[in-house]
mmCIF file of C-alpha atoms in Angstrom:
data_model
loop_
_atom_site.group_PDB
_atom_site.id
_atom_site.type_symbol
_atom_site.label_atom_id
_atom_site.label_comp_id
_atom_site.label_asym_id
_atom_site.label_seq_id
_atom_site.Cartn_x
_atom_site.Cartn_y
_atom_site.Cartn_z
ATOM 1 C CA UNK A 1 0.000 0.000 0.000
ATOM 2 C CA UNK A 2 1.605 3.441 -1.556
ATOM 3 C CA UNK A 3 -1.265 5.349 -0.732
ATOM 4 C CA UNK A 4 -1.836 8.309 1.685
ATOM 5 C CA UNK A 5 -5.515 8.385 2.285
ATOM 6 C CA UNK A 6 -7.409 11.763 4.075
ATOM 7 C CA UNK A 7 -10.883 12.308 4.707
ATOM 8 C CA UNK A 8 -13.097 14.096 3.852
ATOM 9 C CA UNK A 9 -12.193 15.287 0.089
ATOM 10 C CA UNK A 10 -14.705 18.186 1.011
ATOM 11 C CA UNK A 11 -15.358 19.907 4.040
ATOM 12 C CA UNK A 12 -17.571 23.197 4.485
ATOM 13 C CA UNK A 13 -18.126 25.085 7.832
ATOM 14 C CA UNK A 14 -19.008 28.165 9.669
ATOM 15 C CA UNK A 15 -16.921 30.134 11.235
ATOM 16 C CA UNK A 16 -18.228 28.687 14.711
ATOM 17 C CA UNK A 17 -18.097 24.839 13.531
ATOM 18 C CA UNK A 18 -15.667 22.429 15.123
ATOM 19 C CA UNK A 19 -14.248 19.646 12.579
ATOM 20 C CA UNK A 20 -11.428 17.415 12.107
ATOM 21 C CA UNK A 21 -9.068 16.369 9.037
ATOM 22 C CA UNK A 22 -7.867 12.820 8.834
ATOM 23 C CA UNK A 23 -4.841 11.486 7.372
ATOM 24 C CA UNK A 24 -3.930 7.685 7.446
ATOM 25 C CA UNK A 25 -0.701 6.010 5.905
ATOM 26 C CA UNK A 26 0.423 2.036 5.979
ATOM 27 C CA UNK A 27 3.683 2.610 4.237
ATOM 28 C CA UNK A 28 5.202 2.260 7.804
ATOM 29 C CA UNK A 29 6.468 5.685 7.410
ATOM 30 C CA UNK A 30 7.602 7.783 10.623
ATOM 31 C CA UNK A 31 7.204 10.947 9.676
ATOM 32 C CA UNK A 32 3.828 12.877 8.384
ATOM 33 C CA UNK A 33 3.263 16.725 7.680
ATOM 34 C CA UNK A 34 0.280 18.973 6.978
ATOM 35 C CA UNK A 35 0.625 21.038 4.158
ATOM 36 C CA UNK A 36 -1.667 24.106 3.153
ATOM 37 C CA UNK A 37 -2.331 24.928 -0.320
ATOM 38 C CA UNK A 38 -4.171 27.470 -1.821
ATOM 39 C CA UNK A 39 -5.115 27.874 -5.543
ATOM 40 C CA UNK A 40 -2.127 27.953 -7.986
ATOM 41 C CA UNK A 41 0.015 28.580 -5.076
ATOM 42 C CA UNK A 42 2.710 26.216 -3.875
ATOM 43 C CA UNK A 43 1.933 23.424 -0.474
ATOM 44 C CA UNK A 44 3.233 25.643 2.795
ATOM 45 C CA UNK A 45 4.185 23.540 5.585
ATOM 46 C CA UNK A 46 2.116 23.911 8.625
ATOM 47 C CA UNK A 47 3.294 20.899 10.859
ATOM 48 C CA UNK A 48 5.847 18.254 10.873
ATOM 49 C CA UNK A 49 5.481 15.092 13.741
ATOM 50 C CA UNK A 50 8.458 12.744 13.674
ATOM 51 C CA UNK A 51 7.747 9.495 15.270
ATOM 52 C CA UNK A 52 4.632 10.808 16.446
ATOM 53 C CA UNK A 53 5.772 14.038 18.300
ATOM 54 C CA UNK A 54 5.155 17.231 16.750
ATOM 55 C CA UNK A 55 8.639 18.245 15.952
ATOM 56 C CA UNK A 56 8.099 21.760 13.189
ATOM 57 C CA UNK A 57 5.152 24.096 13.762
ATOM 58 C CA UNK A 58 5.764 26.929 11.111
ATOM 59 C CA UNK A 59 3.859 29.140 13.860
ATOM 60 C CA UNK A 60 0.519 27.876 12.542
ATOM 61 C CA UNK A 61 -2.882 29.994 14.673
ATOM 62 C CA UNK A 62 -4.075 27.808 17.412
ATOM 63 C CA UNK A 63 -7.021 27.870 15.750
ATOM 64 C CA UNK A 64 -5.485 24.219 13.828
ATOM 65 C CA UNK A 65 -4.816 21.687 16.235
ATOM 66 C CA UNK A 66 -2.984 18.864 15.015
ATOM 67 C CA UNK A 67 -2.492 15.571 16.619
ATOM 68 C CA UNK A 68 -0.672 12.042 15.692
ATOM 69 C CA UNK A 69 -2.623 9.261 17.773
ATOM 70 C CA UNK A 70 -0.395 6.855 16.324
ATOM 71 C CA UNK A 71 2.136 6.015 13.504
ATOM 72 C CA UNK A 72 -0.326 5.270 10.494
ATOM 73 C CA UNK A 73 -2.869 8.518 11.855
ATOM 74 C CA UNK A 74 -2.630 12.106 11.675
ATOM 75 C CA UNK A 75 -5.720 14.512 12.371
ATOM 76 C CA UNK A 76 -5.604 18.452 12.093
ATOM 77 C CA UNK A 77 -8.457 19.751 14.690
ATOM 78 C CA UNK A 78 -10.281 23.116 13.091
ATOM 79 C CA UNK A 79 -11.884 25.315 15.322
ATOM 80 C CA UNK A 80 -12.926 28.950 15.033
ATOM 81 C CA UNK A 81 -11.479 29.580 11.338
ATOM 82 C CA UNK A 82 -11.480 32.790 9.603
ATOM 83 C CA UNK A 83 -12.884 32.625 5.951
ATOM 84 C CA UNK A 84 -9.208 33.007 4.762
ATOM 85 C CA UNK A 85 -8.210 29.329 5.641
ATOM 86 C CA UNK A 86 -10.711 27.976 3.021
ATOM 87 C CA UNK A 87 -7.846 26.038 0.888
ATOM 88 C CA UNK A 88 -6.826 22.658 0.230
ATOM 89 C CA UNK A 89 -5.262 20.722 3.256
ATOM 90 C CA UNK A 90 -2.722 18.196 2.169
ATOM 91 C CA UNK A 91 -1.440 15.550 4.136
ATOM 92 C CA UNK A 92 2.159 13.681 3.239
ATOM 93 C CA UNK A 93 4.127 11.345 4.934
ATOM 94 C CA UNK A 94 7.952 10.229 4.113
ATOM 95 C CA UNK A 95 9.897 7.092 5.780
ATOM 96 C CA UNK A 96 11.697 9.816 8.113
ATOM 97 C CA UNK A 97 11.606 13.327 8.753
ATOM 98 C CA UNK A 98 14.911 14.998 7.510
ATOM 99 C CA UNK A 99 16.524 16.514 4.116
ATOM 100 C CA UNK A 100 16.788 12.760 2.483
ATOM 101 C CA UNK A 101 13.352 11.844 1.920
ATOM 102 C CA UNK A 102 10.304 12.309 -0.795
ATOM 103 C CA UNK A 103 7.058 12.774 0.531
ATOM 104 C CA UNK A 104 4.245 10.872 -0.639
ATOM 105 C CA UNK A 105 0.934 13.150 -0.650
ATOM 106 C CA UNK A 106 -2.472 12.454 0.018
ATOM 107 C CA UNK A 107 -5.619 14.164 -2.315
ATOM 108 C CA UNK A 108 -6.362 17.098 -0.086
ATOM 109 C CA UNK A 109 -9.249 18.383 1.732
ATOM 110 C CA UNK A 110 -10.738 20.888 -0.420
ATOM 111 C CA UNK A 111 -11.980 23.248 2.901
ATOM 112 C CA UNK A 112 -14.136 25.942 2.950
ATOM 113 C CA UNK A 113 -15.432 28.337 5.553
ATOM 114 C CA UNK A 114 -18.174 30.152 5.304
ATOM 115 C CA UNK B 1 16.660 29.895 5.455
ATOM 116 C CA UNK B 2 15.949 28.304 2.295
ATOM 117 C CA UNK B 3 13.958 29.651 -0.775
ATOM 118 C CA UNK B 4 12.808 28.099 -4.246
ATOM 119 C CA UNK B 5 12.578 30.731 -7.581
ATOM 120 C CA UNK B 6 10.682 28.988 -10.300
ATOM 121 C CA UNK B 7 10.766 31.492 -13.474
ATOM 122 C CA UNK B 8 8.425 30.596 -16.000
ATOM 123 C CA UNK B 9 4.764 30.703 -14.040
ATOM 124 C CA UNK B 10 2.934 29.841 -17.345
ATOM 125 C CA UNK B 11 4.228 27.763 -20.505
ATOM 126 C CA UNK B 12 2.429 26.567 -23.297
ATOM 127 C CA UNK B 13 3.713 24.249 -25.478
ATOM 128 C CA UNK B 14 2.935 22.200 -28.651
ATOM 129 C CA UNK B 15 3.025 18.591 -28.395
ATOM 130 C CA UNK B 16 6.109 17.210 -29.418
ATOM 131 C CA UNK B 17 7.946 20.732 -28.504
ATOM 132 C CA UNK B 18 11.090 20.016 -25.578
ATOM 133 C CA UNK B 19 10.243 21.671 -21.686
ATOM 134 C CA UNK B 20 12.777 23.398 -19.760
ATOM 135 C CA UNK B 21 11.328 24.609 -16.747
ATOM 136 C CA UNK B 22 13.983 26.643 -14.498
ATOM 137 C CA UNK B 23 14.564 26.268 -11.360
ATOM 138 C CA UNK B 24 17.156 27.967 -8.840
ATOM 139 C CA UNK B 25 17.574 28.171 -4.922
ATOM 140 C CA UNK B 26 19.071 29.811 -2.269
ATOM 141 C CA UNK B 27 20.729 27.711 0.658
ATOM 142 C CA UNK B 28 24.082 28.178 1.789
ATOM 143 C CA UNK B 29 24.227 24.437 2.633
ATOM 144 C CA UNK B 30 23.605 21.273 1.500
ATOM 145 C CA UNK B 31 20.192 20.598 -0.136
ATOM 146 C CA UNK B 32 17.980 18.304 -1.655
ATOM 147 C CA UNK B 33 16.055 18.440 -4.424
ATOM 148 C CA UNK B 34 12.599 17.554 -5.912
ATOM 149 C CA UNK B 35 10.739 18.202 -9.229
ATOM 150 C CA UNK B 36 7.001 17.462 -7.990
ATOM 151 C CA UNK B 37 4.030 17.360 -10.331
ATOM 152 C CA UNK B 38 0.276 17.522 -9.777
ATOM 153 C CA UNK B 39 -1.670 16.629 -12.710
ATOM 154 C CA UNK B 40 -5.318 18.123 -12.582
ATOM 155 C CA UNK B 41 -7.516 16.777 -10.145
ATOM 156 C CA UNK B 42 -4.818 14.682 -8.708
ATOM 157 C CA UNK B 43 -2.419 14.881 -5.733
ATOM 158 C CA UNK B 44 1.224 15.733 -5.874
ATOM 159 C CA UNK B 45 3.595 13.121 -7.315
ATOM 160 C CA UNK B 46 7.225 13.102 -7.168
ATOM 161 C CA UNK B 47 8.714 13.318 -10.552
ATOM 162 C CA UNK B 48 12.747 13.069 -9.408
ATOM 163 C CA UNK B 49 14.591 14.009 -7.154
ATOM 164 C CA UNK B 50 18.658 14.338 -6.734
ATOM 165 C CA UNK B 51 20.443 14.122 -3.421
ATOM 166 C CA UNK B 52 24.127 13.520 -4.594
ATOM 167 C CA UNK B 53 25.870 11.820 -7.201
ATOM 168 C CA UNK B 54 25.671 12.204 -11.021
ATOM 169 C CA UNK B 55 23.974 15.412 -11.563
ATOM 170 C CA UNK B 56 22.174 14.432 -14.551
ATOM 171 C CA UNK B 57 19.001 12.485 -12.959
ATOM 172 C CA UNK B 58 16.004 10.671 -14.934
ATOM 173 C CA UNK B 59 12.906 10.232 -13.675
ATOM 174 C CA UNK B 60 9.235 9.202 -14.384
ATOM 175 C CA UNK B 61 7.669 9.652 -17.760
ATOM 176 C CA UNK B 62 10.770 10.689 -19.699
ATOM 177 C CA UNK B 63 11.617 13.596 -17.481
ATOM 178 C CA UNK B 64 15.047 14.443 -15.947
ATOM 179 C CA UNK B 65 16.576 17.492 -14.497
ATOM 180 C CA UNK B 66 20.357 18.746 -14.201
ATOM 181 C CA UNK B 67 21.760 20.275 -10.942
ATOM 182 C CA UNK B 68 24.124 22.542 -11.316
ATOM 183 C CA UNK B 69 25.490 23.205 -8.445
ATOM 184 C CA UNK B 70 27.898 26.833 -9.299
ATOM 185 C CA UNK B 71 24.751 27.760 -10.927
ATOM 186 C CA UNK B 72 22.169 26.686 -7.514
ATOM 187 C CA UNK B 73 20.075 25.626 -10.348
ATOM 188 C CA UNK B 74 17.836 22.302 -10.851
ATOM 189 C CA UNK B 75 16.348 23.001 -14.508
ATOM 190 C CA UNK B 76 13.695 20.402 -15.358
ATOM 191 C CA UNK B 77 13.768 18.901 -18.670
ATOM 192 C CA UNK B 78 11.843 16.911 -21.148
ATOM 193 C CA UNK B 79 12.629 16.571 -24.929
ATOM 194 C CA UNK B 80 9.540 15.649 -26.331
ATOM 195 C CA UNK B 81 6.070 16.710 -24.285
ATOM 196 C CA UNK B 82 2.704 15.101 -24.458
ATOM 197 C CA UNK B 83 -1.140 16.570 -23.781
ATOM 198 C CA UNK B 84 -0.838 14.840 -20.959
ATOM 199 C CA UNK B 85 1.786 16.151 -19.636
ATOM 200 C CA UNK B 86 -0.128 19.450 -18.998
ATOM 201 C CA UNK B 87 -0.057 19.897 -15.095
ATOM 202 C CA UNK B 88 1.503 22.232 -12.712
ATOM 203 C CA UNK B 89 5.185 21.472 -11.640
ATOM 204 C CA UNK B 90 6.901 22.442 -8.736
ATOM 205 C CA UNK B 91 10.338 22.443 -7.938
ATOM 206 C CA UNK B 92 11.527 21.935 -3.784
ATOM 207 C CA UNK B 93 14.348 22.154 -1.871
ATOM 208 C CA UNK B 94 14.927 20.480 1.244
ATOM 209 C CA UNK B 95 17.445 21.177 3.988
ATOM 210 C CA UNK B 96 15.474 19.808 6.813
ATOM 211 C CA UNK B 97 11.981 20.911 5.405
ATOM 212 C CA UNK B 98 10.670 21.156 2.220
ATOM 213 C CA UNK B 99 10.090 24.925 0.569
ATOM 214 C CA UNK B 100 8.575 24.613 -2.745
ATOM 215 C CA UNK B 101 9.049 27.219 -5.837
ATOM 216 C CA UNK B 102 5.608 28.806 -7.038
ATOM 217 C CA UNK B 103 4.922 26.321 -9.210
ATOM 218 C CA UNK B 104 4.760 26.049 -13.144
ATOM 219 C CA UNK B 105 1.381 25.889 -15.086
ATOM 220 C CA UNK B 106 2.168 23.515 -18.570
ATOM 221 C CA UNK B 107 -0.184 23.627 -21.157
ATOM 222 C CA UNK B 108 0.205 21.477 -24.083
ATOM 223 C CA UNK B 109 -1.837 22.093 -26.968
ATOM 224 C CA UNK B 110 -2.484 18.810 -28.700
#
């Protein structure tokens, strides 16, 4: 199993609305990310957790609470967002963290807040 | 800290035409590099990537990029494009974490 798998592809909310992205690998990998994309623009790195501790948080509003429950799992909590953070929420995972290894994506969460 | 300057933001191209799609970073280190793609309606796929070695590297469907390292440039290259290669390509550098370019939008016209 290559894949990265999140759920849901689609997710709308209010402003008020509490949700959760969910990322799941099986490629044994150690190290998983959450990316944010928005359209035609490049992924920007939000997290990084590294044998399930949160190891990079690129100072990302505590309004996005992420959490790694285990190896295969990764879940971004959303509570309280701002219009603005409607984008596309990829998830990615690589055998380590560190400079020497390609990150396999997942399809996004197309988000939007109302 | 680590940045990623893709130049061209938009190239169209007829099938059959060659792709050069420029790439060039700033690190004063040692990097990695990545040429991702993300075909529409699909998620981000690595095309290549180089870490060390020959500096010439080949990667999926006929692509390969050159890193030059005097230059800080990792130009990708194809010599022959398809329709389906139209996607958006992004070039990233990583020296710890990944930083990715802007992105290139490919058209090919069939």
């Amino acid at each position: 199993d290559t894949e990265v798998t999140q759920t849901p592809k689609h997710l709308v909310m209010g402003m008020t609305n509490k949700k959760s992205l969910k990322c799941e690998q099986h490629m044994g990998h150690r190290a998983m990310y959450w990316y944010k994309q928005k359209a035609k623009k490049p992924p920007e790195l939000m997290f990084v957790y590294s044998y399930e501790k949160l190891s990079i948080n690129e100072s990302v509003p505590s309004r996005f609470s992420p959490e790694c429950p285990n190896s295969s799992l990764l879940n971004l909590h959303l509570h309280a967002l701002q219009p603005e953070d409607s984008a596309l929420y990829l998830c990615a995972s690589s055998p380590l963290a560190g400079a020497y290894n390609e990150q396999f994506f997942g399809p996004g969460t197309r988000l939007t807040v109302l | 800290a680590q940045s990623v300057s893709q130049h061209n933001h938009h190239v169209i191209l007829s099938e059959a035409a060659s792709l050069e799609l420029g790439c060039n970073y700033s690190y004063g280190g040692t990097v990695n590099l990545f040429w991702y793609v993300q075909y529409p309606g699909q998620h981000l796929q690595l095309l290549l990537k180089y870490f060390s070695g020959d500096p010439l590297v080949k990667g999926i469907k006929g692509f390969e990029a050159e890193f030059i390292k005097s230059k800080f440039s990792f130009n990708l290259r194809k010599p022959s494009v398809q329709w389906s290669d139209t996607a958006e390509y992004f070039c990233a550098v990583n020296a710890g974490k990944s930083t990715f370019g802007d992105g290139t939008t490919l058209t090919v016209k069939p």
